[in-house]
Amino acid sequence: MTAASKRTVLVVDDDPDISAFVQEALCDEGYEVLTGVGDAALMLAQTAQPHFILLDLMMPQMSGTEISRRLRNEPRTAHIPIVVMSAQLPQTAPPDLHCDGWLAKPFTLTQLYAIVGRWTAATARHSR
């Protein structure tokens, strides 16, 4: 992957071990990876304009549902695909959860690479 085609992923998870695992795995595949939680993640999304967001659902200070709502209500971030990571996936998404997909925890590297690749490729096609 060349620098010009490098895709940026924002990982929003309050567990530093999960954030570090995902960051290392995706960096090894040539992605630029940013991490943050709460308001810091919202600011990163606005300033960095990542191609894709992996969002933990269960976080203590600001839930994934609240972050997804704020991202979708902000014109600068409303277009960014969001995939929720969670060990507790509901049968149907709550109406106030604004996401494009799910990644069940625990997940394999194959699952992670597939979902990130799919969404960053879709974003690349739409940004041409």
PDB file of C-alpha atoms in Angstrom:
ATOM      1  CA  MET A   1       0.000   0.000   0.000  1.00  0.00           C
ATOM      2  CA  THR A   2       1.530   3.348  -1.002  1.00  0.00           C
ATOM      3  CA  ALA A   3       1.403   6.479   1.118  1.00  0.00           C
ATOM      4  CA  ALA A   4      -1.067   8.004  -1.350  1.00  0.00           C
ATOM      5  CA  SER A   5      -3.443   5.071  -0.965  1.00  0.00           C
ATOM      6  CA  LYS A   6      -2.993   4.608   2.792  1.00  0.00           C
ATOM      7  CA  ARG A   7      -6.325   4.266   4.543  1.00  0.00           C
ATOM      8  CA  THR A   8      -6.915   5.726   7.999  1.00  0.00           C
ATOM      9  CA  VAL A   9      -8.860   3.848  10.666  1.00  0.00           C
ATOM     10  CA  LEU A  10     -10.009   5.335  13.967  1.00  0.00           C
ATOM     11  CA  VAL A  11     -10.289   2.788  16.784  1.00  0.00           C
ATOM     12  CA  VAL A  12     -12.515   3.876  19.666  1.00  0.00           C
ATOM     13  CA  ASP A  13     -12.179   1.505  22.616  1.00  0.00           C
ATOM     14  CA  ASP A  14     -11.595   2.153  26.316  1.00  0.00           C
ATOM     15  CA  ASP A  15      -9.585  -1.076  26.695  1.00  0.00           C
ATOM     16  CA  PRO A  16      -5.953  -0.181  25.917  1.00  0.00           C
ATOM     17  CA  ASP A  17      -5.090  -3.823  25.199  1.00  0.00           C
ATOM     18  CA  ILE A  18      -7.753  -4.079  22.482  1.00  0.00           C
ATOM     19  CA  SER A  19      -6.795  -0.711  21.006  1.00  0.00           C
ATOM     20  CA  ALA A  20      -3.118  -1.713  20.913  1.00  0.00           C
ATOM     21  CA  PHE A  21      -3.915  -5.134  19.396  1.00  0.00           C
ATOM     22  CA  VAL A  22      -6.067  -3.630  16.628  1.00  0.00           C
ATOM     23  CA  GLN A  23      -3.599  -0.823  16.005  1.00  0.00           C
ATOM     24  CA  GLU A  24      -0.643  -3.176  15.651  1.00  0.00           C
ATOM     25  CA  ALA A  25      -2.566  -5.606  13.442  1.00  0.00           C
ATOM     26  CA  LEU A  26      -3.814  -2.891  11.091  1.00  0.00           C
ATOM     27  CA  CYS A  27      -0.495  -1.024  10.959  1.00  0.00           C
ATOM     28  CA  ASP A  28       1.137  -4.298   9.926  1.00  0.00           C
ATOM     29  CA  GLU A  29      -1.305  -4.346   6.994  1.00  0.00           C
ATOM     30  CA  GLY A  30      -0.411  -0.787   5.940  1.00  0.00           C
ATOM     31  CA  TYR A  31      -3.234   1.168   7.540  1.00  0.00           C
ATOM     32  CA  GLU A  32      -2.744   4.385   9.457  1.00  0.00           C
ATOM     33  CA  VAL A  33      -4.446   3.839  12.818  1.00  0.00           C
ATOM     34  CA  LEU A  34      -5.598   6.463  15.294  1.00  0.00           C
ATOM     35  CA  THR A  35      -7.014   5.648  18.713  1.00  0.00           C
ATOM     36  CA  GLY A  36      -9.101   7.592  21.180  1.00  0.00           C
ATOM     37  CA  VAL A  37     -12.096   7.506  23.488  1.00  0.00           C
ATOM     38  CA  GLY A  38     -14.928   9.906  24.284  1.00  0.00           C
ATOM     39  CA  ASP A  39     -14.507  13.516  23.260  1.00  0.00           C
ATOM     40  CA  ALA A  40     -10.944  12.862  22.055  1.00  0.00           C
ATOM     41  CA  ALA A  41     -12.267  10.293  19.564  1.00  0.00           C
ATOM     42  CA  LEU A  42     -14.908  12.731  18.333  1.00  0.00           C
ATOM     43  CA  MET A  43     -12.261  15.414  17.792  1.00  0.00           C
ATOM     44  CA  LEU A  44      -9.974  12.937  15.995  1.00  0.00           C
ATOM     45  CA  ALA A  45     -12.815  11.944  13.691  1.00  0.00           C
ATOM     46  CA  GLN A  46     -13.491  15.579  12.813  1.00  0.00           C
ATOM     47  CA  THR A  47      -9.880  16.618  12.268  1.00  0.00           C
ATOM     48  CA  ALA A  48      -8.355  13.462  10.759  1.00  0.00           C
ATOM     49  CA  GLN A  49     -11.376  12.424   8.665  1.00  0.00           C
ATOM     50  CA  PRO A  50     -10.623   8.681   8.881  1.00  0.00           C
ATOM     51  CA  HIS A  51     -11.897   6.359   6.166  1.00  0.00           C
ATOM     52  CA  PHE A  52     -13.460   4.055   8.740  1.00  0.00           C
ATOM     53  CA  ILE A  53     -14.272   3.875  12.472  1.00  0.00           C
ATOM     54  CA  LEU A  54     -14.195   0.789  14.707  1.00  0.00           C
ATOM     55  CA  LEU A  55     -16.293   1.654  17.743  1.00  0.00           C
ATOM     56  CA  ASP A  56     -16.619  -0.219  21.026  1.00  0.00           C
ATOM     57  CA  LEU A  57     -20.205  -0.268  22.222  1.00  0.00           C
ATOM     58  CA  MET A  58     -19.681  -0.522  25.981  1.00  0.00           C
ATOM     59  CA  MET A  59     -17.533   2.287  27.385  1.00  0.00           C
ATOM     60  CA  PRO A  60     -17.831   3.895  30.820  1.00  0.00           C
ATOM     61  CA  GLN A  61     -17.883   7.652  30.199  1.00  0.00           C
ATOM     62  CA  MET A  62     -19.440   7.952  26.761  1.00  0.00           C
ATOM     63  CA  SER A  63     -21.116   4.922  25.224  1.00  0.00           C
ATOM     64  CA  GLY A  64     -20.630   3.816  21.655  1.00  0.00           C
ATOM     65  CA  THR A  65     -24.276   4.671  21.054  1.00  0.00           C
ATOM     66  CA  GLU A  66     -23.670   8.277  22.116  1.00  0.00           C
ATOM     67  CA  ILE A  67     -20.479   8.550  20.056  1.00  0.00           C
ATOM     68  CA  SER A  68     -22.215   7.141  16.967  1.00  0.00           C
ATOM     69  CA  ARG A  69     -25.087   9.597  17.421  1.00  0.00           C
ATOM     70  CA  ARG A  70     -22.707  12.537  17.656  1.00  0.00           C
ATOM     71  CA  LEU A  71     -20.683  11.386  14.652  1.00  0.00           C
ATOM     72  CA  ARG A  72     -23.823  11.063  12.528  1.00  0.00           C
ATOM     73  CA  ASN A  73     -25.132  14.466  13.624  1.00  0.00           C
ATOM     74  CA  GLU A  74     -21.892  16.218  12.665  1.00  0.00           C
ATOM     75  CA  PRO A  75     -21.724  17.022   8.920  1.00  0.00           C
ATOM     76  CA  ARG A  76     -17.924  16.532   8.844  1.00  0.00           C
ATOM     77  CA  THR A  77     -18.211  12.939  10.144  1.00  0.00           C
ATOM     78  CA  ALA A  78     -21.703  11.803   9.125  1.00  0.00           C
ATOM     79  CA  HIS A  79     -20.375  10.003   6.025  1.00  0.00           C
ATOM     80  CA  ILE A  80     -17.693   7.907   7.771  1.00  0.00           C
ATOM     81  CA  PRO A  81     -18.572   4.191   8.007  1.00  0.00           C
ATOM     82  CA  ILE A  82     -18.857   2.934  11.600  1.00  0.00           C
ATOM     83  CA  VAL A  83     -18.595  -0.699  12.634  1.00  0.00           C
ATOM     84  CA  VAL A  84     -19.396  -1.507  16.252  1.00  0.00           C
ATOM     85  CA  MET A  85     -17.181  -3.953  18.152  1.00  0.00           C
ATOM     86  CA  SER A  86     -18.886  -5.662  21.064  1.00  0.00           C
ATOM     87  CA  ALA A  87     -19.093  -8.918  22.954  1.00  0.00           C
ATOM     88  CA  GLN A  88     -22.800  -8.245  23.451  1.00  0.00           C
ATOM     89  CA  LEU A  89     -24.425  -7.924  20.059  1.00  0.00           C
ATOM     90  CA  PRO A  90     -28.190  -7.503  20.088  1.00  0.00           C
ATOM     91  CA  GLN A  91     -30.428  -9.421  17.675  1.00  0.00           C
ATOM     92  CA  THR A  92     -31.304  -6.101  16.042  1.00  0.00           C
ATOM     93  CA  ALA A  93     -29.505  -2.786  16.341  1.00  0.00           C
ATOM     94  CA  PRO A  94     -31.112  -0.310  18.717  1.00  0.00           C
ATOM     95  CA  PRO A  95     -32.720   2.545  16.764  1.00  0.00           C
ATOM     96  CA  ASP A  96     -30.385   5.073  18.386  1.00  0.00           C
ATOM     97  CA  LEU A  97     -27.250   3.191  17.328  1.00  0.00           C
ATOM     98  CA  HIS A  98     -26.039   4.592  14.044  1.00  0.00           C
ATOM     99  CA  CYS A  99     -23.661   1.995  12.631  1.00  0.00           C
ATOM    100  CA  ASP A 100     -22.959   0.272   9.350  1.00  0.00           C
ATOM    101  CA  GLY A 101     -22.012  -3.124  10.739  1.00  0.00           C
ATOM    102  CA  TRP A 102     -20.917  -5.315  13.640  1.00  0.00           C
ATOM    103  CA  LEU A 103     -17.723  -7.083  14.661  1.00  0.00           C
ATOM    104  CA  ALA A 104     -18.297  -9.543  17.501  1.00  0.00           C
ATOM    105  CA  LYS A 105     -15.650  -9.694  20.228  1.00  0.00           C
ATOM    106  CA  PRO A 106     -13.571 -11.755  20.431  1.00  0.00           C
ATOM    107  CA  PHE A 107     -12.666 -11.612  16.758  1.00  0.00           C
ATOM    108  CA  THR A 108      -9.910 -13.149  14.673  1.00  0.00           C
ATOM    109  CA  LEU A 109      -7.390 -11.244  12.597  1.00  0.00           C
ATOM    110  CA  THR A 110      -9.074 -12.665   9.503  1.00  0.00           C
ATOM    111  CA  GLN A 111     -12.412 -11.165  10.587  1.00  0.00           C
ATOM    112  CA  LEU A 112     -10.777  -7.832  11.452  1.00  0.00           C
ATOM    113  CA  TYR A 113      -8.931  -7.600   8.135  1.00  0.00           C
ATOM    114  CA  ALA A 114     -12.043  -8.571   6.171  1.00  0.00           C
ATOM    115  CA  ILE A 115     -14.321  -5.965   7.704  1.00  0.00           C
ATOM    116  CA  VAL A 116     -11.746  -3.159   7.624  1.00  0.00           C
ATOM    117  CA  GLY A 117     -10.782  -4.018   4.051  1.00  0.00           C
ATOM    118  CA  ARG A 118     -14.399  -4.091   2.937  1.00  0.00           C
ATOM    119  CA  TRP A 119     -15.291  -0.721   4.426  1.00  0.00           C
ATOM    120  CA  THR A 120     -12.099   1.109   3.496  1.00  0.00           C
ATOM    121  CA  ALA A 121     -12.437  -0.170  -0.095  1.00  0.00           C
ATOM    122  CA  ALA A 122     -16.034   1.083  -0.166  1.00  0.00           C
ATOM    123  CA  THR A 123     -14.907   4.468   1.147  1.00  0.00           C
ATOM    124  CA  ALA A 124     -12.149   4.641  -1.488  1.00  0.00           C
ATOM    125  CA  ARG A 125     -14.662   4.039  -4.282  1.00  0.00           C
ATOM    126  CA  HIS A 126     -16.945   6.802  -3.012  1.00  0.00           C
ATOM    127  CA  SER A 127     -14.171   9.360  -2.542  1.00  0.00           C
ATOM    128  CA  ARG A 128     -12.978   9.274  -6.182  1.00  0.00           C
TER     129      ARG A 128
END
